[in-house]
mmCIF file of C-alpha atoms in Angstrom:
data_model
loop_
_atom_site.group_PDB
_atom_site.id
_atom_site.type_symbol
_atom_site.label_atom_id
_atom_site.label_comp_id
_atom_site.label_asym_id
_atom_site.label_seq_id
_atom_site.Cartn_x
_atom_site.Cartn_y
_atom_site.Cartn_z
ATOM 1 C CA PRO A 1 80.147 122.474 115.827
ATOM 2 C CA VAL A 2 83.749 123.433 115.422
ATOM 3 C CA VAL A 3 83.228 126.069 112.785
ATOM 4 C CA SER A 4 79.748 127.344 113.404
ATOM 5 C CA GLN A 5 79.767 130.819 111.999
ATOM 6 C CA ASP A 6 76.271 129.949 110.784
ATOM 7 C CA CYS A 7 75.052 129.931 114.382
ATOM 8 C CA THR A 8 73.236 133.035 115.425
ATOM 9 C CA ALA A 9 72.466 132.272 119.068
ATOM 10 C CA PRO A 10 75.113 133.285 121.621
ATOM 11 C CA VAL A 11 76.433 130.478 123.799
ATOM 12 C CA PRO A 12 78.146 130.645 127.178
ATOM 13 C CA GLY A 13 81.621 129.567 128.087
ATOM 14 C CA ASN A 14 82.836 126.282 126.652
ATOM 15 C CA ALA A 15 79.428 125.026 125.565
ATOM 16 C CA ARG A 16 80.431 125.334 121.927
ATOM 17 C CA LEU A 17 83.962 123.995 121.877
ATOM 18 C CA GLY A 18 82.596 121.533 119.399
ATOM 19 C CA THR A 19 81.258 118.065 118.854
ATOM 20 C CA THR A 20 83.563 117.620 115.908
ATOM 21 C CA ALA A 21 86.487 118.276 118.162
ATOM 22 C CA CYS A 22 85.628 115.285 120.346
ATOM 23 C CA CYS A 23 86.142 117.674 123.223
ATOM 24 C CA ARG A 24 85.563 116.711 126.834
ATOM 25 C CA HIS A 25 82.767 119.249 127.137
ATOM 26 C CA ARG A 26 80.549 117.440 124.627
ATOM 27 C CA ARG A 27 80.414 114.141 122.855
ATOM 28 C CA SER A 28 82.829 113.640 120.030
ATOM 29 C CA LEU A 29 82.697 112.955 116.374
ATOM 30 C CA ALA A 30 85.607 111.220 114.824
ATOM 31 C CA GLY A 31 87.839 108.237 114.933
ATOM 32 C CA VAL A 32 89.476 105.054 113.791
ATOM 33 C CA VAL A 33 88.566 103.474 110.573
ATOM 34 C CA GLY A 34 88.061 99.790 110.085
ATOM 35 C CA GLY A 35 88.422 97.845 106.921
ATOM 36 C CA VAL A 36 90.920 96.114 104.762
ATOM 37 C CA GLY A 37 92.698 97.399 101.727
ATOM 38 C CA ARG A 38 95.187 96.572 99.076
ATOM 39 C CA ASN A 39 98.590 94.965 99.465
ATOM 40 C CA CYS A 40 100.551 97.819 97.961
ATOM 41 C CA GLY A 41 103.968 99.372 98.275
ATOM 42 C CA GLY A 42 105.978 96.187 98.024
ATOM 43 C CA GLY A 43 104.326 93.715 100.344
ATOM 44 C CA ALA A 44 102.759 93.550 103.755
ATOM 45 C CA MET A 45 103.903 95.960 106.445
ATOM 46 C CA ALA A 46 101.621 94.273 108.933
ATOM 47 C CA CYS A 47 101.645 95.325 112.553
ATOM 48 C CA ASP A 48 103.146 92.706 114.848
ATOM 49 C CA ALA A 49 100.689 90.109 116.157
ATOM 50 C CA SER A 50 101.873 90.879 119.688
ATOM 51 C CA LEU A 51 99.949 94.137 119.480
ATOM 52 C CA VAL A 52 96.755 92.128 119.600
ATOM 53 C CA GLU A 53 98.187 89.430 121.854
ATOM 54 C CA GLY A 54 98.273 86.227 119.857
ATOM 55 C CA GLU A 55 97.710 84.707 116.477
ATOM 56 C CA ALA A 56 94.046 83.890 117.126
ATOM 57 C CA GLU A 57 93.212 87.524 117.776
ATOM 58 C CA ALA A 58 95.403 88.782 114.947
ATOM 59 C CA ALA A 59 93.513 86.468 112.592
ATOM 60 C CA ALA A 60 90.466 88.672 112.995
ATOM 61 C CA PHE A 61 92.366 91.338 111.073
ATOM 62 C CA THR A 62 94.058 89.109 108.517
ATOM 63 C CA GLU A 63 91.196 86.767 107.634
ATOM 64 C CA PRO A 64 90.559 87.313 103.902
ATOM 65 C CA VAL A 65 87.289 88.937 102.962
ATOM 66 C CA ALA A 66 86.894 88.170 99.280
ATOM 67 C CA ALA A 67 86.284 91.076 96.976
ATOM 68 C CA ALA A 68 82.754 90.709 95.694
ATOM 69 C CA SER A 69 80.928 91.756 92.571
ATOM 70 C CA ALA A 70 77.314 92.785 92.623
ATOM 71 C CA ALA A 71 75.158 91.328 89.863
ATOM 72 C CA GLU A 72 75.637 93.272 86.652
ATOM 73 C CA GLY A 73 72.822 95.690 86.043
ATOM 74 C CA SER A 74 71.484 95.433 89.606
ATOM 75 C CA VAL A 75 73.631 98.109 91.244
ATOM 76 C CA ARG A 76 73.244 101.535 89.740
ATOM 77 C CA ARG A 77 74.474 103.967 92.395
ATOM 78 C CA VAL A 78 77.110 104.263 95.097
ATOM 79 C CA ARG A 79 76.064 106.492 98.009
ATOM 80 C CA CYS A 80 77.826 107.635 101.173
ATOM 81 C CA ILE A 81 77.143 108.848 104.687
ATOM 82 C CA SER A 82 79.352 109.225 107.774
ATOM 83 C CA ASP A 83 78.922 110.000 111.462
ATOM 84 C CA ILE A 84 75.381 108.708 111.854
ATOM 85 C CA HIS A 85 75.630 108.744 115.689
ATOM 86 C CA VAL A 86 72.664 106.512 116.445
ATOM 87 C CA ASP A 87 72.882 107.241 120.167
ATOM 88 C CA GLU A 88 70.749 110.225 119.125
ATOM 89 C CA GLU A 89 67.032 109.387 118.955
ATOM 90 C CA GLU A 90 66.489 111.775 116.024
ATOM 91 C CA ASN A 91 69.226 110.006 114.081
ATOM 92 C CA ARG A 92 67.645 106.609 114.731
ATOM 93 C CA GLN A 93 64.365 107.988 113.413
ATOM 94 C CA TRP A 94 66.180 109.355 110.346
ATOM 95 C CA LEU A 95 67.689 105.933 109.744
ATOM 96 C CA ALA A 96 64.355 104.141 110.046
ATOM 97 C CA GLY A 97 62.724 106.599 107.644
ATOM 98 C CA LEU A 98 65.223 106.225 104.808
ATOM 99 C CA PRO A 99 63.731 105.021 101.523
ATOM 100 C CA GLU A 100 64.732 101.603 100.241
ATOM 101 C CA HIS A 101 67.261 101.418 97.396
ATOM 102 C CA PRO A 102 67.906 97.704 96.884
ATOM 103 C CA GLU A 103 69.959 98.423 93.773
ATOM 104 C CA ASP A 104 72.399 100.765 95.563
ATOM 105 C CA VAL A 105 75.682 100.365 97.452
ATOM 106 C CA LEU A 106 76.074 102.415 100.648
ATOM 107 C CA ILE A 107 79.373 103.548 102.182
ATOM 108 C CA VAL A 108 79.188 104.185 105.958
ATOM 109 C CA ALA A 109 82.359 106.078 106.931
ATOM 110 C CA GLY A 110 82.375 105.472 110.672
ATOM 111 C CA ASP A 111 80.986 106.751 113.975
ATOM 112 C CA LEU A 112 77.841 104.753 114.586
ATOM 113 C CA SER A 113 77.941 104.256 118.382
ATOM 114 C CA ASP A 114 80.278 103.142 121.157
ATOM 115 C CA ASN A 115 77.545 100.604 121.970
ATOM 116 C CA LEU A 116 78.107 97.563 119.721
ATOM 117 C CA ALA A 117 74.498 96.418 120.048
ATOM 118 C CA ARG A 118 73.242 99.801 118.873
ATOM 119 C CA ALA A 119 75.781 99.871 116.023
ATOM 120 C CA ARG A 120 74.661 96.373 114.992
ATOM 121 C CA SER A 121 71.029 97.472 114.947
ATOM 122 C CA ALA A 122 71.894 100.447 112.736
ATOM 123 C CA LEU A 123 73.818 98.318 110.251
ATOM 124 C CA ARG A 124 71.005 95.755 110.173
ATOM 125 C CA THR A 125 68.547 98.537 109.333
ATOM 126 C CA LEU A 126 70.780 99.789 106.518
ATOM 127 C CA LYS A 127 71.255 96.267 105.144
ATOM 128 C CA GLY A 128 67.492 96.077 104.818
ATOM 129 C CA LYS A 129 67.433 99.227 102.686
ATOM 130 C CA TYR A 130 70.491 98.909 100.400
ATOM 131 C CA GLY A 131 71.820 96.137 98.198
ATOM 132 C CA GLU A 132 75.300 96.284 99.747
ATOM 133 C CA VAL A 133 76.671 98.146 102.780
ATOM 134 C CA LEU A 134 80.372 98.773 103.446
ATOM 135 C CA CYS A 135 81.553 100.183 106.766
ATOM 136 C CA VAL A 136 84.590 101.261 108.755
ATOM 137 C CA PRO A 137 84.490 102.120 112.477
ATOM 138 C CA GLY A 138 85.097 105.606 113.789
ATOM 139 C CA ASN A 139 86.546 106.717 117.097
ATOM 140 C CA HIS A 140 83.195 106.508 118.890
ATOM 141 C CA ASP A 141 82.972 102.898 117.796
ATOM 142 C CA LEU A 142 86.265 102.113 119.589
ATOM 143 C CA TRP A 143 85.578 103.828 122.914
ATOM 144 C CA LEU A 144 85.731 101.599 125.994
ATOM 145 C CA SER A 145 83.229 102.544 128.640
ATOM 146 C CA ARG A 146 80.108 100.469 128.162
ATOM 147 C CA LYS A 147 79.492 97.961 130.962
ATOM 148 C CA GLU A 148 78.005 95.498 128.509
ATOM 149 C CA GLU A 149 81.388 95.386 126.736
ATOM 150 C CA SER A 150 83.546 95.166 129.850
ATOM 151 C CA GLY A 151 85.227 92.035 128.514
ATOM 152 C CA VAL A 152 86.936 94.085 125.780
ATOM 153 C CA ARG A 153 90.359 94.985 127.133
ATOM 154 C CA ASP A 154 91.449 97.693 124.724
ATOM 155 C CA SER A 155 90.523 99.569 121.564
ATOM 156 C CA MET A 156 92.347 97.101 119.331
ATOM 157 C CA GLU A 157 90.059 94.379 120.676
ATOM 158 C CA LYS A 158 87.094 96.704 120.179
ATOM 159 C CA LEU A 159 88.163 97.101 116.549
ATOM 160 C CA GLN A 160 88.277 93.318 116.226
ATOM 161 C CA ALA A 161 84.793 93.049 117.743
ATOM 162 C CA PHE A 162 83.417 95.737 115.415
ATOM 163 C CA LEU A 163 84.774 94.036 112.292
ATOM 164 C CA ALA A 164 83.433 90.672 113.467
ATOM 165 C CA MET A 165 80.022 92.262 113.979
ATOM 166 C CA CYS A 166 80.119 93.605 110.422
ATOM 167 C CA ARG A 167 80.887 90.134 109.078
ATOM 168 C CA ASP A 168 78.012 88.663 111.110
ATOM 169 C CA GLU A 169 75.606 91.216 109.612
ATOM 170 C CA GLY A 170 76.823 90.802 106.024
ATOM 171 C CA VAL A 171 78.364 94.277 106.005
ATOM 172 C CA ARG A 172 81.521 94.408 103.933
ATOM 173 C CA THR A 173 84.868 95.614 105.299
ATOM 174 C CA GLY A 174 86.895 94.632 102.227
ATOM 175 C CA PRO A 175 87.024 95.825 98.613
ATOM 176 C CA LEU A 176 83.889 95.465 96.517
ATOM 177 C CA ARG A 177 83.641 95.567 92.745
ATOM 178 C CA VAL A 178 80.401 97.260 91.698
ATOM 179 C CA ASP A 179 79.092 96.458 88.222
ATOM 180 C CA GLY A 180 76.038 98.057 86.697
ATOM 181 C CA GLU A 181 74.575 98.779 83.333
ATOM 182 C CA GLY A 182 77.069 101.068 81.615
ATOM 183 C CA GLY A 183 80.025 100.966 84.015
ATOM 184 C CA SER A 184 81.911 99.619 87.025
ATOM 185 C CA CYS A 185 83.888 100.894 90.011
ATOM 186 C CA CYS A 186 85.737 99.446 93.012
ATOM 187 C CA VAL A 187 84.911 100.550 96.587
ATOM 188 C CA VAL A 188 87.775 100.169 99.098
ATOM 189 C CA PRO A 189 87.483 100.625 102.904
ATOM 190 C CA LEU A 190 90.641 101.839 104.694
ATOM 191 C CA LEU A 191 91.662 101.745 108.353
ATOM 192 C CA SER A 192 93.197 104.816 109.951
ATOM 193 C CA TRP A 193 93.682 106.741 113.190
ATOM 194 C CA HIS A 194 94.683 110.324 113.933
ATOM 195 C CA HIS A 195 98.109 111.554 115.031
ATOM 196 C CA GLN A 196 99.204 115.023 116.116
ATOM 197 C CA SER A 197 102.031 115.304 113.567
ATOM 198 C CA PHE A 198 99.393 115.269 110.806
ATOM 199 C CA ASP A 199 99.046 118.990 111.533
ATOM 200 C CA THR A 200 101.905 120.775 109.767
ATOM 201 C CA GLU A 201 100.460 124.298 109.868
ATOM 202 C CA PRO A 202 101.623 126.881 112.456
ATOM 203 C CA ASP A 203 99.780 127.141 115.768
ATOM 204 C CA ILE A 204 97.777 130.197 116.817
ATOM 205 C CA THR A 205 99.801 132.872 118.611
ATOM 206 C CA CYS A 206 98.886 135.938 120.691
ATOM 207 C CA TRP A 207 95.901 134.191 122.288
ATOM 208 C CA GLU A 208 95.811 132.416 125.639
ATOM 209 C CA GLY A 209 93.746 129.450 126.802
ATOM 210 C CA ILE A 210 93.824 127.237 123.714
ATOM 211 C CA PRO A 211 94.043 123.662 125.071
ATOM 212 C CA ARG A 212 96.306 120.890 123.900
ATOM 213 C CA PRO A 213 94.507 118.081 122.052
ATOM 214 C CA GLU A 214 95.116 115.502 124.783
ATOM 215 C CA HIS A 215 93.375 117.836 127.249
ATOM 216 C CA ALA A 216 90.410 118.498 124.945
ATOM 217 C CA MET A 217 89.739 115.323 122.964
ATOM 218 C CA VAL A 218 87.729 112.493 124.460
ATOM 219 C CA ASP A 219 89.678 109.853 122.519
ATOM 220 C CA TYR A 220 92.609 110.265 124.887
ATOM 221 C CA SER A 221 90.520 109.093 127.834
ATOM 222 C CA ARG A 222 87.979 106.759 126.223
ATOM 223 C CA CYS A 223 90.419 104.731 124.100
ATOM 224 C CA LYS A 224 93.089 102.365 125.417
ATOM 225 C CA TRP A 225 95.781 100.851 123.208
ATOM 226 C CA PRO A 226 97.969 97.784 123.859
ATOM 227 C CA SER A 227 101.646 98.464 124.576
ATOM 228 C CA PRO A 228 103.792 99.667 122.889
ATOM 229 C CA LEU A 229 101.149 101.692 121.036
ATOM 230 C CA SER A 230 100.563 105.236 122.264
ATOM 231 C CA GLN A 231 98.114 107.853 121.101
ATOM 232 C CA THR A 232 100.616 110.610 121.940
ATOM 233 C CA ASP A 233 102.849 109.663 118.991
ATOM 234 C CA GLU A 234 102.372 108.164 115.528
ATOM 235 C CA SER A 235 102.349 104.519 116.613
ATOM 236 C CA VAL A 236 98.576 103.944 116.705
ATOM 237 C CA ALA A 237 98.062 105.664 113.362
ATOM 238 C CA ARG A 238 100.904 103.696 111.801
ATOM 239 C CA ALA A 239 99.736 100.344 113.222
ATOM 240 C CA LEU A 240 96.159 100.754 112.015
ATOM 241 C CA ASP A 241 97.307 101.891 108.597
ATOM 242 C CA GLU A 242 99.544 98.821 108.288
ATOM 243 C CA LEU A 243 96.561 96.572 108.961
ATOM 244 C CA ASN A 244 95.323 97.595 105.517
ATOM 245 C CA ASP A 245 98.226 95.605 104.014
ATOM 246 C CA ARG A 246 96.801 92.391 105.475
ATOM 247 C CA GLY A 247 93.632 92.537 103.428
ATOM 248 C CA PRO A 248 92.786 90.820 100.159
ATOM 249 C CA ALA A 249 94.131 92.045 96.838
ATOM 250 C CA PHE A 250 91.930 94.417 94.885
ATOM 251 C CA PRO A 251 89.847 93.097 91.992
ATOM 252 C CA GLU A 252 91.856 92.831 88.783
ATOM 253 C CA GLY A 253 92.020 96.130 86.943
ATOM 254 C CA ALA A 254 91.156 98.299 89.965
ATOM 255 C CA GLY A 255 92.478 101.817 89.472
ATOM 256 C CA ALA A 256 92.243 101.752 85.688
ATOM 257 C CA ALA A 257 89.919 104.114 83.862
ATOM 258 C CA ALA A 258 87.396 101.316 83.407
ATOM 259 C CA LEU A 259 87.416 100.424 87.127
ATOM 260 C CA PRO A 260 88.049 103.601 89.166
ATOM 261 C CA ILE A 261 88.632 103.302 92.915
ATOM 262 C CA ILE A 262 86.361 104.960 95.476
ATOM 263 C CA SER A 263 88.206 104.573 98.792
ATOM 264 C CA PHE A 264 86.849 105.639 102.155
ATOM 265 C CA SER A 265 87.965 106.144 105.747
ATOM 266 C CA HIS A 266 86.693 107.821 108.860
ATOM 267 C CA PHE A 267 89.672 110.119 109.298
ATOM 268 C CA VAL A 268 90.874 112.952 107.103
ATOM 269 C CA PRO A 269 93.680 112.146 104.619
ATOM 270 C CA ARG A 270 94.871 115.721 103.893
ATOM 271 C CA PHE A 271 95.097 118.815 106.073
ATOM 272 C CA GLU A 272 93.687 120.964 103.237
ATOM 273 C CA LEU A 273 90.326 119.289 103.855
ATOM 274 C CA ASN A 274 89.852 121.292 107.071
ATOM 275 C CA PRO A 275 89.143 124.953 107.795
ATOM 276 C CA GLU A 276 92.185 126.846 109.077
ATOM 277 C CA LYS A 277 92.842 127.115 112.804
ATOM 278 C CA ARG A 278 91.668 130.701 113.204
ATOM 279 C CA PHE A 279 88.189 129.632 112.068
ATOM 280 C CA LEU A 280 87.854 126.752 114.558
ATOM 281 C CA PHE A 281 86.390 126.836 118.056
ATOM 282 C CA LEU A 282 89.185 124.435 118.963
ATOM 283 C CA PRO A 283 92.277 125.522 117.015
ATOM 284 C CA CYS A 284 94.010 122.334 118.195
ATOM 285 C CA LEU A 285 91.454 120.246 116.295
ATOM 286 C CA LEU A 286 93.785 119.697 113.324
ATOM 287 C CA LYS A 287 96.038 117.634 115.594
ATOM 288 C CA ALA A 288 93.249 115.078 116.104
ATOM 289 C CA VAL A 289 91.533 114.653 112.752
ATOM 290 C CA GLY A 290 93.822 113.045 110.226
ATOM 291 C CA SER A 291 96.574 110.700 109.180
ATOM 292 C CA ARG A 292 99.547 111.266 106.924
ATOM 293 C CA PHE A 293 99.771 107.477 106.461
ATOM 294 C CA LEU A 294 96.190 107.453 105.192
ATOM 295 C CA GLY A 295 96.884 110.289 102.767
ATOM 296 C CA GLU A 296 99.922 108.515 101.374
ATOM 297 C CA ARG A 297 97.935 105.295 100.966
ATOM 298 C CA VAL A 298 95.131 107.043 99.085
ATOM 299 C CA GLN A 299 97.717 108.378 96.659
ATOM 300 C CA ARG A 300 99.484 105.020 96.370
ATOM 301 C CA ILE A 301 96.382 103.067 95.425
ATOM 302 C CA GLY A 302 95.322 105.733 92.934
ATOM 303 C CA SER A 303 91.871 106.589 94.299
ATOM 304 C CA ALA A 304 89.762 108.611 91.903
ATOM 305 C CA MET A 305 87.565 109.587 94.861
ATOM 306 C CA HIS A 306 88.040 109.339 98.609
ATOM 307 C CA VAL A 307 85.217 109.648 101.131
ATOM 308 C CA PHE A 308 86.003 110.680 104.717
ATOM 309 C CA GLY A 309 84.133 111.686 107.855
ATOM 310 C CA HIS A 310 85.007 112.885 111.344
ATOM 311 C CA THR A 311 84.806 116.674 111.065
ATOM 312 C CA HIS A 312 81.107 117.102 110.236
ATOM 313 C CA PHE A 313 81.500 119.535 107.356
ATOM 314 C CA GLY A 314 80.037 119.079 103.914
ATOM 315 C CA TRP A 315 83.039 118.924 101.577
ATOM 316 C CA ASP A 316 83.706 118.295 97.882
ATOM 317 C CA ALA A 317 87.145 119.232 96.579
ATOM 318 C CA MET A 318 89.564 118.083 93.893
ATOM 319 C CA LEU A 319 93.184 117.919 95.097
ATOM 320 C CA GLY A 320 95.652 116.509 92.606
ATOM 321 C CA ASN A 321 94.071 113.527 90.865
ATOM 322 C CA THR A 322 91.691 112.657 93.701
ATOM 323 C CA ARG A 323 88.279 114.047 94.565
ATOM 324 C CA TYR A 324 87.570 114.224 98.324
ATOM 325 C CA VAL A 325 84.016 114.166 99.688
ATOM 326 C CA GLN A 326 82.452 114.317 103.142
ATOM 327 C CA ALA A 327 78.732 113.903 103.849
ATOM 328 C CA ALA A 328 78.173 113.633 107.615
ATOM 329 C CA LEU A 329 74.813 113.222 109.301
ATOM 330 C CA GLY A 330 76.336 114.484 112.566
ATOM 331 C CA TYR A 331 74.175 115.655 115.454
ATOM 332 C CA PRO A 332 70.651 117.094 115.240
ATOM 333 C CA SER A 333 71.890 120.213 117.049
ATOM 334 C CA GLU A 334 74.343 120.876 114.227
ATOM 335 C CA TRP A 335 71.564 120.922 111.631
ATOM 336 C CA ARG A 336 69.670 123.391 113.785
ATOM 337 C CA GLU A 337 72.661 125.637 114.524
ATOM 338 C CA ARG A 338 74.880 125.543 111.411
ATOM 339 C CA PRO A 339 73.084 123.777 108.545
ATOM 340 C CA ALA A 340 74.935 125.686 105.820
ATOM 341 C CA SER A 341 78.284 124.096 106.733
ATOM 342 C CA MET A 342 76.741 120.589 106.893
ATOM 343 C CA GLU A 343 74.801 120.593 103.642
ATOM 344 C CA ILE A 344 75.963 118.706 100.568
ATOM 345 C CA GLY A 345 74.026 116.858 97.889
ATOM 346 C CA ASP A 346 70.816 115.288 99.205
ATOM 347 C CA LEU A 347 71.734 115.678 102.875
ATOM 348 C CA PRO A 348 69.955 115.701 105.239
ATOM 349 C CA LYS A 349 67.235 113.985 103.183
ATOM 350 C CA GLU A 350 69.304 110.838 102.532
ATOM 351 C CA PRO A 351 72.883 109.662 101.818
ATOM 352 C CA ILE A 352 74.411 111.420 98.829
ATOM 353 C CA VAL A 353 75.028 109.808 95.425
ATOM 354 C CA LEU A 354 78.699 109.594 94.428
ATOM 355 C CA TRP A 355 78.599 107.453 91.308
ATOM 356 C CA THR A 356 76.122 105.880 88.918
ATOM 357 C CA SER A 357 76.808 103.084 86.467
ATOM 358 C CA SER A 358 75.143 105.053 83.679
ATOM 359 C CA HIS A 359 76.928 108.395 84.146
ATOM 360 C CA GLY A 360 79.989 107.725 86.316
ATOM 361 C CA PHE A 361 80.888 110.183 89.068
ATOM 362 C CA ALA A 362 78.338 112.717 90.244
ATOM 363 C CA PRO A 363 78.920 116.347 89.218
ATOM 364 C CA PRO A 364 80.686 118.564 91.799
ATOM 365 C CA MET A 365 78.445 119.394 94.740
ATOM 366 C CA ALA A 366 78.152 122.700 96.534
ATOM 367 C CA ALA A 367 79.539 122.649 100.077
ATOM 368 C CA ARG A 368 80.183 125.767 102.107
ATOM 369 C CA TRP A 369 83.774 125.294 103.276
ATOM 370 C CA SER A 370 85.173 123.545 100.222
ATOM 371 C CA ASP A 371 83.566 126.260 98.083
ATOM 372 C CA TYR A 372 85.272 128.852 100.284
ATOM 373 C CA TYR A 373 88.680 127.314 99.593
ATOM 374 C CA GLU A 374 87.923 127.216 95.869
ATOM 375 C CA ARG A 375 87.858 131.020 96.063
ATOM 376 C CA HIS A 376 90.490 131.669 98.749
ATOM 377 C CA ALA A 377 94.032 130.365 99.194
ATOM 378 C CA ARG A 378 94.944 129.006 102.623
ATOM 379 C CA THR A 379 96.979 131.497 104.672
ATOM 380 C CA PRO A 380 98.024 129.469 107.739
ATOM 381 C CA GLU A 381 100.900 131.856 108.368
ATOM 382 C CA VAL A 382 98.298 134.290 109.746
ATOM 383 C CA THR A 383 98.539 132.989 113.308
ATOM 384 C CA HIS A 384 97.668 136.032 115.420
ATOM 385 C CA THR A 385 93.984 136.293 114.524
ATOM 386 C CA LEU A 386 90.806 134.441 115.495
ATOM 387 C CA ALA A 387 87.361 134.608 113.913
ATOM 388 C CA PRO A 388 84.744 136.750 115.706
ATOM 389 C CA TYR A 389 82.796 133.682 116.806
ATOM 390 C CA VAL A 390 85.966 132.042 118.223
ATOM 391 C CA ALA A 391 87.703 134.997 119.908
ATOM 392 C CA PRO A 392 85.337 135.286 122.935
ATOM 393 C CA MET A 393 86.428 131.830 124.070
ATOM 394 C CA TYR A 394 90.073 132.840 124.574
ATOM 395 C CA ARG A 395 92.103 135.655 126.122
ATOM 396 C CA GLN A 396 93.544 138.166 123.700
ATOM 397 C CA LEU A 397 97.244 138.951 124.274
ATOM 398 C CA PRO A 398 99.285 141.830 122.830
ATOM 399 C CA GLY A 399 99.410 141.398 119.064
ATOM 400 C CA GLY A 400 96.239 139.308 118.929
ATOM 401 C CA GLU A 401 93.550 140.447 116.514
ATOM 402 C CA ILE A 402 90.035 139.468 115.480
ATOM 403 C CA CYS A 403 89.749 138.759 111.772
ATOM 404 C CA ASP A 404 86.721 139.261 109.529
ATOM 405 C CA TRP A 405 84.004 136.654 109.238
ATOM 406 C CA PRO A 406 85.299 134.300 106.534
ATOM 407 C CA MET A 407 81.964 134.263 104.676
ATOM 408 C CA GLY A 408 80.372 137.384 106.059
ATOM 409 C CA PRO A 409 78.569 137.624 109.402
ATOM 410 C CA PRO A 410 75.300 135.770 109.947
ATOM 411 C CA LYS A 411 72.192 137.891 109.759
ATOM 412 C CA GLY A 412 71.968 140.143 112.792
ATOM 413 C CA ARG A 413 75.680 139.748 113.632
ATOM 414 C CA GLU A 414 77.156 142.440 111.348
ATOM 415 C CA ARG A 415 80.112 144.248 112.849
#
């Protein structure tokens, strides 16, 4: 966990740098996002076909996936989950034990497995339990190390393979109109990738040993991008965002009051949807979680709600005209060590309900970190302090201080 002030057991060295941080010391959590979106902003800004080496391969991204409408009255709820990480046996058991909701639509906001066969199995299980499933890939889904996928040359090809797998399994990667008794909505998957310039808040000062993201995040070693794309600048994030312009048009009326948009991605669209650096085991995490291009797109298409994943925190916050929600299954160890910062809605029992045709959007849900920022303004200019659970990992320099626990110390850890 990246912000695990809930954890009461001491841990040695770098063992807790954080799954959410995708750090090299543990497996990671976040990533790309697959899907197709709306042609908006004055026409296609599609990435050049040379990036995927040829028209045949580029067609995998541009092939229309018709917006679909579920039978009126048959779909009553839209649910969401992210970061199901089915490489974990406990998560596979959780998946198998989910109740069936054949009338519901499920959003899966990325990070199933870097093993396509295992990801396929997970999606097939979910298709057997829900009326419709929509999915985007996360960063784990685009890693390149499995021998059984050695024919995939780069992460753009892995993205292509993931989307093709979704089509084979009847999992939607394009916009879906959901009609039910009493109301309708439109669910829109969006592609994205992280870039370091997403982080516009000041870095931590007066502490030594904080790594750079490219030295801490697994994505930099497990992903490979075709030239001229580079993960060290904005080019990957921009290229994947532009792929959204190649998708089908939204259903007529999408974005109006009678057909609100629920968009979703794997990555984070706004920096305010993260704890501040002094509260993170890896203060550099904010340079590897989000996309400015994604945030601008969410605003452009007029999403009433946006679902994201990647950081493994329960979150429910209203910023401007858009409500932002995260409900991540994450790793079993996180539920044992810091459940309070994971919990939201029905989690971990089952994916949370976002919308019902009879009552519209679900009421606001309690979530530890978003509730904290309802009560406290962000103060990123405070750069010389680290939280008590973070400070032991780094070397304190002159001027460095340890701040108070943001929500009070866990039981038995009072100062």
